[in-house]
Tab-separated table of C-alpha atoms in Angstrom:
chain	number	residue	atom	x	y	z
A	163	MET	CA	-9.340	22.548	-8.754
A	164	TYR	CA	-9.822	19.678	-5.649
A	165	GLU	CA	-13.884	21.527	-4.734
A	166	ASN	CA	-14.973	21.563	-7.994
A	167	TYR	CA	-13.557	18.222	-8.723
A	168	PRO	CA	-13.338	16.079	-5.145
A	169	PHE	CA	-10.697	13.127	-6.020
A	170	PRO	CA	-11.711	10.149	-5.928
A	171	LEU	CA	-15.243	10.233	-7.608
A	172	ARG	CA	-16.917	8.569	-4.765
A	173	ASP	CA	-20.704	8.542	-3.940
A	174	PRO	CA	-21.448	7.928	-0.183
A	175	ARG	CA	-24.642	5.960	-1.167
A	176	ASP	CA	-22.355	2.466	-2.215
A	177	GLU	CA	-21.322	2.852	1.544
A	178	LYS	CA	-24.243	0.906	1.657
A	179	ARG	CA	-23.211	-2.107	0.305
A	180	ARG	CA	-19.303	-2.251	-0.291
A	181	LEU	CA	-16.558	-1.431	1.930
A	182	ILE	CA	-13.165	0.348	0.159
A	183	ILE	CA	-10.322	-1.926	0.815
A	184	CYS	CA	-6.972	0.645	1.347
A	185	GLU	CA	-4.542	-2.217	2.333
A	186	MET	CA	-1.048	0.216	3.676
A	187	ASP	CA	-4.556	0.757	6.313
A	188	MET	CA	-5.305	-2.550	7.385
A	189	LEU	CA	-3.976	-2.128	11.466
A	190	PRO	CA	-2.557	-6.002	11.378
A	191	LYS	CA	0.167	-4.809	8.715
A	192	VAL	CA	0.118	-1.492	10.522
A	193	ASN	CA	1.197	-3.524	13.791
A	194	HIS	CA	3.457	-5.606	11.571
A	195	TYR	CA	5.642	-3.367	10.004
A	196	CYS	CA	5.545	-0.108	12.172
A	197	PHE	CA	5.336	-1.129	15.868
A	198	ARG	CA	6.789	-4.915	16.055
A	199	GLY	CA	3.335	-6.627	16.177
A	200	GLN	CA	3.290	-5.328	19.787
A	201	ARG	CA	0.819	-2.364	19.222
A	202	SER	CA	-2.418	-3.109	20.998
A	203	PHE	CA	-5.048	0.332	19.734
A	204	ASP	CA	-7.885	0.622	21.932
A	205	GLN	CA	-5.761	2.273	24.218
A	206	GLY	CA	-5.851	6.414	22.935
A	207	PHE	CA	-3.935	5.486	19.712
A	208	ARG	CA	-3.941	8.806	17.712
A	209	VAL	CA	-5.180	9.093	13.784
A	210	LEU	CA	-3.892	11.551	11.402
A	211	VAL	CA	-5.675	10.823	7.419
A	212	ALA	CA	-3.503	14.016	5.579
A	213	GLY	CA	-5.123	15.491	2.614
A	214	GLY	CA	-7.673	12.629	3.067
A	215	GLY	CA	-10.112	13.509	-0.566
A	216	THR	CA	-13.022	12.019	0.262
A	217	GLY	CA	-12.814	9.884	2.686
A	218	ASP	CA	-11.279	6.354	1.593
A	219	MET	CA	-9.013	5.987	3.467
A	220	VAL	CA	-10.391	7.578	6.676
A	221	VAL	CA	-13.910	5.329	6.540
A	222	TYR	CA	-11.615	2.494	6.471
A	223	LEU	CA	-9.774	2.795	9.335
A	224	ALA	CA	-12.835	4.554	11.610
A	225	HIS	CA	-14.030	1.679	10.790
A	226	GLN	CA	-11.390	-0.879	11.494
A	227	LEU	CA	-11.212	1.200	14.784
A	228	LYS	CA	-14.954	1.397	15.691
A	229	GLY	CA	-15.885	0.108	18.907
A	230	SER	CA	-12.291	1.607	19.897
A	231	ASN	CA	-11.235	4.555	21.721
A	232	ALA	CA	-8.649	5.288	19.180
A	233	GLU	CA	-8.901	8.917	18.104
A	234	ILE	CA	-8.468	9.777	13.680
A	235	VAL	CA	-8.574	13.465	13.044
A	236	TYR	CA	-8.958	13.852	8.854
A	237	LEU	CA	-7.304	17.275	7.133
A	238	ASP	CA	-7.879	17.910	2.825
A	239	MET	CA	-8.281	21.945	2.010
A	240	SER	CA	-11.199	20.886	0.189
A	241	ALA	CA	-13.865	21.373	1.531
A	242	ALA	CA	-15.989	19.282	-1.574
A	243	SER	CA	-13.611	16.361	-0.712
A	244	MET	CA	-14.368	16.758	2.458
A	245	GLU	CA	-18.422	17.084	2.403
A	246	THR	CA	-18.240	13.258	0.257
A	247	ALA	CA	-16.111	12.158	3.246
A	248	LYS	CA	-18.651	13.165	5.636
A	249	LYS	CA	-21.239	12.027	4.522
A	250	ARG	CA	-19.735	9.176	3.733
A	251	ALA	CA	-19.105	8.023	7.360
A	252	ALA	CA	-22.134	9.630	8.313
A	253	ILE	CA	-23.480	6.707	6.662
A	254	ARG	CA	-21.718	3.774	8.377
A	255	LYS	CA	-22.944	5.619	11.029
A	256	LEU	CA	-19.237	6.463	12.205
A	257	ASP	CA	-18.447	9.196	14.481
A	258	ASN	CA	-14.607	8.770	16.367
A	259	ILE	CA	-13.710	11.752	13.569
A	260	GLN	CA	-12.710	14.972	13.823
A	261	TRP	CA	-13.651	17.352	9.824
A	262	ILE	CA	-10.871	19.336	9.699
A	263	HIS	CA	-10.981	21.778	7.108
A	264	GLY	CA	-6.461	23.053	5.807
A	265	SER	CA	-3.384	22.650	4.612
A	266	ILE	CA	-1.070	19.621	5.726
A	267	LEU	CA	2.087	22.748	5.766
A	268	GLU	CA	-0.279	24.376	8.890
A	269	LEU	CA	-0.279	21.226	10.787
A	270	PRO	CA	2.791	22.526	13.558
A	271	ASN	CA	0.534	24.966	14.253
A	272	MET	CA	-2.374	23.468	14.738
A	273	ASP	CA	-1.469	22.829	18.480
A	274	LEU	CA	-2.738	19.215	17.918
A	275	GLU	CA	-1.582	16.327	20.074
A	276	PRO	CA	0.806	13.728	17.993
A	277	PHE	CA	-0.368	11.328	16.265
A	278	ASP	CA	0.544	7.560	17.163
A	279	TYR	CA	-0.421	6.608	13.249
A	280	ILE	CA	0.050	8.800	9.777
A	281	SER	CA	-1.628	8.020	6.544
A	282	CYS	CA	-0.401	10.362	3.458
A	283	VAL	CA	-1.291	9.021	0.407
A	284	GLY	CA	-1.127	10.815	-3.304
A	285	VAL	CA	-0.553	14.228	-1.311
A	286	LEU	CA	2.421	14.557	-1.013
A	287	HIS	CA	3.811	14.912	-4.626
A	288	HIS	CA	1.202	17.489	-5.540
A	289	MET	CA	2.608	19.613	-3.280
A	290	ALA	CA	4.603	22.494	-4.603
A	291	ASP	CA	7.521	21.871	-1.538
A	292	PRO	CA	7.032	17.764	-0.994
A	293	GLY	CA	10.151	18.472	0.629
A	294	GLU	CA	7.802	21.147	3.595
A	295	GLY	CA	4.842	18.762	3.505
A	296	LEU	CA	6.125	15.487	4.950
A	297	ARG	CA	8.111	17.740	7.328
A	298	SER	CA	5.083	19.159	8.775
A	299	LEU	CA	3.551	15.592	8.728
A	300	VAL	CA	7.217	14.218	11.070
A	301	ALA	CA	6.365	17.743	13.566
A	302	VAL	CA	3.475	16.171	14.686
A	303	LEU	CA	4.442	12.683	15.097
A	304	ALA	CA	4.305	10.807	18.628
A	305	PRO	CA	7.585	9.793	19.344
A	306	GLY	CA	7.149	5.650	18.415
A	307	GLY	CA	4.061	6.706	15.443
A	308	ALA	CA	5.118	5.604	11.552
A	309	MET	CA	2.999	7.227	9.060
A	310	GLY	CA	1.998	5.112	5.168
A	311	LEU	CA	2.678	7.546	2.433
A	312	MET	CA	1.930	7.118	-1.342
A	313	ILE	CA	4.036	9.046	-3.687
A	314	TYR	CA	3.856	8.359	-7.933
A	315	GLY	CA	6.875	6.455	-9.417
A	316	TYR	CA	8.459	8.099	-12.053
A	317	TYR	CA	9.454	5.009	-14.458
A	318	GLY	CA	6.093	4.323	-14.150
A	319	ARG	CA	4.016	7.353	-14.851
A	320	MET	CA	5.886	7.467	-18.645
A	321	ASP	CA	2.668	7.572	-20.647
A	322	ILE	CA	0.902	9.743	-18.005
A	323	TYR	CA	3.762	12.544	-18.174
A	324	ALA	CA	3.414	12.246	-22.223
A	325	THR	CA	-0.676	13.315	-21.961
A	326	GLN	CA	0.776	15.616	-19.693
A	327	ASP	CA	2.296	17.318	-22.332
A	328	LEU	CA	-0.155	16.226	-24.609
A	329	MET	CA	-2.861	18.675	-22.312
A	330	ARG	CA	-0.785	21.284	-21.461
A	331	LEU	CA	-0.014	21.722	-25.922
A	332	ALA	CA	-3.054	21.430	-26.917
A	333	ASN	CA	-4.965	23.267	-23.998
A	334	LYS	CA	-2.490	26.312	-24.649
A	335	ASN	CA	-3.715	30.040	-23.312
A	336	GLU	CA	-6.964	28.163	-22.088
A	337	PRO	CA	-7.489	29.565	-18.500
A	338	ASP	CA	-10.717	27.976	-18.352
A	339	LEU	CA	-10.368	23.923	-16.312
A	340	ALA	CA	-13.840	23.078	-17.630
A	341	CYS	CA	-13.691	24.076	-20.854
A	342	LYS	CA	-9.815	21.797	-21.170
A	343	VAL	CA	-11.550	18.991	-19.269
A	344	GLU	CA	-13.498	18.741	-22.268
A	345	ASN	CA	-10.688	18.835	-24.668
A	346	ALA	CA	-8.833	16.240	-22.829
A	347	LYS	CA	-11.759	14.517	-23.358
A	348	ALA	CA	-12.505	14.883	-27.106
A	349	LEU	CA	-8.211	14.065	-27.035
A	350	LEU	CA	-8.115	10.948	-25.666
A	351	ARG	CA	-11.174	9.705	-27.616
A	352	CYS	CA	-8.862	10.848	-31.192
A	353	VAL	CA	-5.906	9.095	-30.060
A	354	PRO	CA	-4.023	5.660	-31.821
A	355	ASN	CA	-3.713	2.508	-30.603
A	356	SER	CA	0.573	3.336	-30.888
A	357	ASN	CA	-0.403	6.964	-27.859
A	358	LEU	CA	2.094	5.647	-24.982
A	359	LEU	CA	-1.389	5.693	-22.614
A	360	MET	CA	-2.753	3.108	-25.125
A	361	ARG	CA	-0.066	0.991	-25.836
A	362	GLY	CA	-0.934	-2.884	-24.372
A	363	ARG	CA	-4.258	-1.745	-22.710
A	364	ALA	CA	-7.459	-2.021	-23.967
A	365	ARG	CA	-7.926	1.271	-26.112
A	366	ASP	CA	-12.474	0.431	-24.718
A	367	GLN	CA	-11.605	0.260	-20.580
A	368	VAL	CA	-9.138	3.498	-21.236
A	369	LEU	CA	-11.049	5.598	-22.387
A	370	SER	CA	-13.738	4.011	-19.706
A	371	GLN	CA	-11.850	4.472	-16.587
A	372	ILE	CA	-10.606	8.283	-17.048
A	373	VAL	CA	-12.826	10.038	-19.946
A	374	ASN	CA	-16.334	9.048	-17.886
A	375	ASP	CA	-13.908	9.650	-14.503
A	376	GLU	CA	-13.567	13.711	-14.878
A	377	PRO	CA	-12.483	14.565	-10.974
A	378	ASN	CA	-9.684	10.723	-12.387
A	379	LEU	CA	-9.113	13.054	-15.852
A	380	VAL	CA	-7.789	15.843	-14.525
A	381	ASP	CA	-5.827	14.481	-11.016
A	382	ALA	CA	-3.924	12.194	-13.765
A	383	PHE	CA	-3.977	15.087	-16.897
A	384	LEU	CA	-4.260	18.178	-15.421
A	385	HIS	CA	-2.582	18.717	-12.446
A	386	GLU	CA	-0.391	21.525	-12.206
A	387	GLN	CA	1.749	20.479	-9.787
A	388	ASP	CA	3.222	16.555	-10.325
A	389	ARG	CA	6.142	15.055	-8.890
A	390	PRO	CA	7.145	11.666	-9.277
A	391	TYR	CA	9.503	9.217	-8.066
A	392	THR	CA	12.119	6.838	-8.478
A	393	VAL	CA	13.242	3.905	-5.496
A	394	PRO	CA	16.359	5.681	-4.910
A	395	GLN	CA	14.780	9.330	-4.394
A	396	VAL	CA	12.457	7.583	-2.467
A	397	TYR	CA	14.550	6.705	-0.399
A	398	GLU	CA	16.608	10.047	-0.165
A	399	PHE	CA	12.766	11.886	-0.086
A	400	VAL	CA	12.603	9.899	3.508
A	401	GLU	CA	16.217	10.530	4.431
A	402	GLU	CA	16.122	13.833	4.570
A	403	ALA	CA	12.687	13.991	7.182
A	404	GLY	CA	14.698	11.568	9.214
A	405	LEU	CA	12.793	9.597	8.881
A	406	LYS	CA	14.009	5.480	7.417
A	407	LEU	CA	12.125	3.051	5.418
A	408	ILE	CA	10.713	0.118	7.112
A	409	GLU	CA	8.888	-1.399	3.320
A	410	PHE	CA	7.602	-1.068	0.476
A	411	THR	CA	3.755	-2.696	0.404
A	412	ASN	CA	0.628	-1.950	-1.648
A	413	PHE	CA	-1.804	1.225	-0.574
A	414	GLU	CA	-5.328	-0.624	-2.270
A	415	HIS	CA	-6.299	-3.649	-3.086
A	416	LYS	CA	-5.009	-5.066	-7.022
A	417	GLU	CA	-3.080	-8.197	-7.913
A	418	GLY	CA	0.006	-7.579	-7.012
A	419	VAL	CA	1.560	-4.493	-6.774
A	420	CYS	CA	3.066	-6.021	-3.139
A	421	ARG	CA	6.496	-5.588	-2.142
A	422	LEU	CA	6.805	-8.447	-4.100
A	423	GLU	CA	7.475	-6.205	-7.308
A	424	TYR	CA	10.144	-4.783	-5.370
A	425	ASP	CA	12.307	-8.025	-5.964
A	426	PRO	CA	14.400	-8.287	-9.028
A	427	ASN	CA	14.784	-12.303	-8.241
A	428	ILE	CA	11.069	-12.465	-9.423
A	429	TYR	CA	12.350	-11.448	-13.124
A	430	ILE	CA	15.686	-12.950	-13.992
A	431	GLU	CA	14.039	-16.866	-12.321
A	432	ASN	CA	15.966	-18.215	-14.960
A	433	GLU	CA	19.683	-16.090	-14.134
A	434	SER	CA	21.689	-17.784	-11.983
A	435	ALA	CA	24.476	-15.850	-12.178
A	436	LEU	CA	22.721	-12.151	-12.648
A	437	SER	CA	20.364	-13.426	-9.341
A	438	GLU	CA	24.300	-13.711	-8.346
A	439	LYS	CA	25.653	-10.745	-8.515
A	440	LEU	CA	21.877	-8.825	-7.266
A	441	ALA	CA	22.594	-10.353	-4.312
A	442	GLY	CA	25.211	-8.800	-4.028
A	443	MET	CA	23.769	-5.402	-4.063
A	444	SER	CA	22.283	-3.669	-0.569
A	445	LYS	CA	18.632	-3.950	-0.479
A	446	ARG	CA	17.610	-0.398	-2.205
A	447	GLU	CA	20.324	-0.763	-4.403
A	448	ARG	CA	18.452	-4.497	-5.927
A	449	GLN	CA	14.920	-2.968	-5.286
A	450	ALA	CA	15.995	0.277	-7.839
A	451	VAL	CA	16.120	-2.634	-9.653
A	452	ALA	CA	13.791	-4.723	-9.990
A	453	GLU	CA	11.429	-0.492	-10.289
A	454	VAL	CA	13.125	-0.569	-14.063
A	455	ILE	CA	12.189	-3.920	-15.295
A	456	ASN	CA	9.514	-4.193	-13.921
A	457	GLY	CA	8.704	-0.416	-15.866
A	458	CYS	CA	5.601	0.165	-14.561
A	459	ILE	CA	5.688	0.690	-11.183
A	460	GLY	CA	3.879	4.520	-11.203
A	461	LEU	CA	2.661	4.052	-7.663
A	462	HIS	CA	5.420	3.952	-4.856
A	463	ALA	CA	3.783	3.289	-0.867
A	464	PHE	CA	5.661	1.903	1.992
A	465	TYR	CA	5.391	2.589	5.497
A	466	VAL	CA	8.490	5.273	8.098
A	467	THR	CA	9.661	6.135	10.887
A	468	ARG	CA	11.846	7.261	13.172
A	469	GLU	CA	13.396	3.869	14.581
A	470	GLU	CA	15.949	1.699	13.169
A	471	GLU	CA	13.713	-1.026	13.450
A	472	THR	CA	10.498	-2.062	13.577
A	473	VAL	CA	9.081	-4.730	11.963
A	474	ALA	CA	8.473	-7.884	13.545
A	475	ARG	CA	10.571	-10.428	13.654
A	476	TYR	CA	10.345	-13.989	12.502
A	477	ASP	CA	12.637	-14.823	15.341
A	478	ASP	CA	10.952	-14.226	17.926
A	479	PRO	CA	9.416	-16.989	20.206
A	480	GLU	CA	6.304	-14.777	21.715
A	481	ASN	CA	5.389	-13.656	18.195
A	482	VAL	CA	1.996	-15.392	16.555
A	483	PRO	CA	1.562	-15.633	13.021
A	484	SER	CA	-1.612	-14.964	11.357
A	485	TYR	CA	-3.697	-14.859	8.363
A	486	LEU	CA	-4.337	-11.685	6.909
A	487	SER	CA	-7.025	-11.850	4.985
A	488	VAL	CA	-9.957	-14.409	4.154
A	489	GLY	CA	-8.297	-14.616	1.245
A	490	ALA	CA	-5.038	-15.308	1.985
A	491	VAL	CA	-6.358	-18.754	4.414
A	492	ALA	CA	-8.670	-19.272	0.853
A	493	GLN	CA	-5.491	-18.929	-0.683
A	494	CYS	CA	-2.723	-21.605	1.161
A	495	ARG	CA	-5.697	-23.798	2.159
A	496	ARG	CA	-5.640	-24.838	-1.896
A	497	ILE	CA	-1.999	-24.692	-2.007
A	498	GLN	CA	-2.113	-27.385	0.873
A	499	GLU	CA	-4.285	-29.468	-1.169
A	500	LEU	CA	-1.478	-29.146	-4.120
A	501	PRO	CA	1.153	-32.765	-4.132
A	502	ILE	CA	4.396	-31.222	-2.319
A	503	GLY	CA	7.038	-29.131	-3.831
A	504	SER	CA	4.385	-28.299	-6.621
A	505	GLU	CA	4.998	-25.175	-8.589
A	506	VAL	CA	2.383	-21.313	-8.178
A	507	THR	CA	2.302	-19.516	-10.781
A	508	VAL	CA	1.434	-16.374	-9.321
A	509	ASP	CA	-0.197	-13.681	-11.729
A	510	LEU	CA	1.324	-9.388	-10.870
A	511	ARG	CA	0.167	-6.609	-12.477
A	512	TYR	CA	0.091	-6.319	-16.499
A	513	GLY	CA	0.937	-9.780	-17.473
A	514	ASN	CA	4.376	-10.015	-15.096
A	515	GLN	CA	4.236	-13.882	-13.297
A	516	THR	CA	6.371	-15.220	-11.039
A	517	THR	CA	6.752	-19.041	-9.574
A	518	ILE	CA	6.822	-19.830	-5.983
A	519	SER	CA	7.242	-23.206	-4.943
A	520	PHE	CA	6.793	-24.408	-1.671
A	521	GLY	CA	7.972	-26.654	-0.499
A	522	PRO	CA	6.862	-29.614	2.819
A	523	PRO	CA	7.938	-26.946	5.653
A	524	ALA	CA	6.229	-24.293	3.785
A	525	ILE	CA	2.727	-26.369	3.434
A	526	GLU	CA	3.292	-27.917	7.995
A	527	LEU	CA	3.618	-24.159	8.098
A	528	MET	CA	0.456	-22.481	6.182
A	529	GLY	CA	-1.971	-25.972	8.148
A	530	LEU	CA	-0.279	-24.240	11.604
A	531	ILE	CA	-0.945	-20.518	11.721
A	532	ASP	CA	-4.635	-20.390	12.676
A	533	GLY	CA	-3.862	-16.213	14.497
A	534	LYS	CA	-3.181	-17.667	18.631
A	535	ARG	CA	-0.142	-20.160	18.499
A	536	THR	CA	2.694	-18.747	18.861
A	537	LEU	CA	6.023	-18.897	16.394
A	538	GLY	CA	7.486	-20.654	20.051
A	539	GLU	CA	4.080	-22.855	20.802
A	540	ILE	CA	4.574	-23.331	16.234
A	541	ALA	CA	7.944	-24.881	16.426
A	542	GLU	CA	7.646	-26.900	20.110
A	543	HIS	CA	5.124	-28.604	17.719
A	544	LEU	CA	7.427	-28.906	14.629
A	545	LEU	CA	10.405	-30.584	17.258
A	546	GLN	CA	7.893	-32.650	19.046
A	547	LYS	CA	6.572	-34.748	15.693
A	548	HIS	CA	10.096	-34.601	13.541
A	549	GLY	CA	12.564	-34.386	16.459
A	550	GLY	CA	16.420	-33.804	14.439
A	551	GLY	CA	18.247	-32.705	16.912
A	552	LEU	CA	17.698	-28.968	16.982
A	553	ASP	CA	16.278	-26.069	18.796
A	554	VAL	CA	13.431	-23.759	18.596
A	555	ALA	CA	15.864	-21.105	17.054
A	556	GLN	CA	17.098	-23.036	15.211
A	557	VAL	CA	13.866	-23.627	14.082
A	558	LEU	CA	12.329	-20.183	13.957
A	559	GLN	CA	15.772	-20.104	11.256
A	560	ARG	CA	14.654	-22.467	9.421
A	561	LEU	CA	10.868	-21.257	9.312
A	562	ALA	CA	12.032	-17.447	8.769
A	563	PRO	CA	12.560	-17.497	4.547
A	564	GLU	CA	9.406	-20.193	4.656
A	565	LEU	CA	7.081	-16.963	6.852
A	566	ASP	CA	9.101	-14.663	4.717
A	567	ILE	CA	7.961	-14.754	1.244
A	568	LEU	CA	4.692	-15.622	3.304
A	569	ASN	CA	4.527	-11.584	4.573
A	570	ALA	CA	5.396	-10.700	0.827
A	571	MET	CA	2.343	-12.457	-0.581
A	572	ASN	CA	0.424	-10.533	1.372
A	573	TRP	CA	-1.079	-13.070	3.339
A	574	VAL	CA	0.987	-13.047	6.350
A	575	VAL	CA	1.843	-11.260	9.576
A	576	LEU	CA	2.407	-12.056	12.757
A	577	ARG	CA	1.593	-9.250	15.938
A	578	HIS	CA	3.070	-10.428	19.531
A	579	ARG	CA	0.767	-12.421	22.081
A	580	SER	CA	0.518	-9.082	24.307
A	581	ALA	CA	-1.158	-7.859	21.664
A	582	PRO	CA	-5.300	-8.255	20.551
A	583	GLU	CA	-5.404	-11.371	17.888
A	584	ILE	CA	-7.519	-9.122	14.994
A	585	PRO	CA	-9.868	-11.883	12.981
A	586	PRO	CA	-8.958	-12.011	9.402
A	587	LEU	CA	-9.896	-9.731	7.650
A	588	GLU	CA	-12.724	-9.673	5.183
A	589	VAL	CA	-10.822	-9.691	1.825
A	590	SER	CA	-9.681	-11.065	-0.534
A	591	ALA	CA	-5.610	-12.530	-1.989
A	592	SER	CA	-3.833	-9.983	-3.731
A	593	PHE	CA	-2.700	-12.544	-5.790
A	594	VAL	CA	-4.373	-14.933	-8.341
A	595	LEU	CA	-3.071	-17.878	-7.890
A	596	SER	CA	-2.645	-21.072	-10.158
A	597	PRO	CA	-0.336	-24.379	-10.130
A	598	ALA	CA	2.250	-24.242	-12.422
A	599	LYS	CA	2.836	-25.191	-16.210
């Protein structure tokens, strides 16, 4: 299938005008969530892009690691997809990639050195036995290593599965994939607006994105193997492989799709009794509630490791808060210009919104984050300015909720002062903000 329809559809010539951002693989985020903020990526860092397709993840990772001594390995079963990825890398003059044509299931027998970070996006859910695929990745994961994974979400893809059922019914006894594609196009042009796929969407946009993109159509509606997961099933899937789910995140640059969406409180802001009940649940239970309330989380992206504690801590005075992107800097500057205590509306996906009020501590913190000051230095500055009879640890305790919301917004990450500084990446912010009315 992927030999005839390499996925996703990419024209290598486009590398001359843009870089596709894979936010799950932003190295400052990987460092924050997976390596306590302490990782240096220029000391023999080894990366595997497992099921690399036409090259989005491998090109982005190789671009970030260009000029370092990092080693990047690309693996995919589709020679056609790999050829596209190679052309894209060549245009960018990325010579730090090793190319392997093969299966994830063959990894344990390839005699490869272990990998510090494995990126596997949109692959495991298409395998006959996703668990076997994940175990193959674990077999080549270095001690202390981490993975960024993306697999399908159950509730957010119900329209996709209804459309898959339609295609199976209409293409019964049709062996030719090209004919199936043409039949699928015809069906999509005919379905009424009451069809699950069209509900709540602009019809012309849906048809343009799918009918005019054959690899996308094939991958979404004609795939023979497709296994979605609910939040509880994601945890089970990960833990059965001997791993721990560190945090949900976003794998590509879109509005929303950050870990905010897995917080039920953003949907029930005015229901205090319900919020109190949810507060008594475990984190995974609250995330499961949020998934069903949202209804549109069709992709679960998350970090996993074997370790218990890998997220950089807000109470470590040696950690340095940094803006993740130039877009994040711009958004925080906008907030600083608003009256103190102003509520900000955050536009999520599919018309969802939530409001956040940034008080004086958050506003002041935004102005002090420069990618160089440690949390301890920020706390000392605030103590000298405001006093209050507190010590550094107590100040950091009070700043932790502010830092956490900035991190949940995909704006701020932490690195240890011993790790090299990475300037804000040239990316717009993940959210659209406006002053609340």
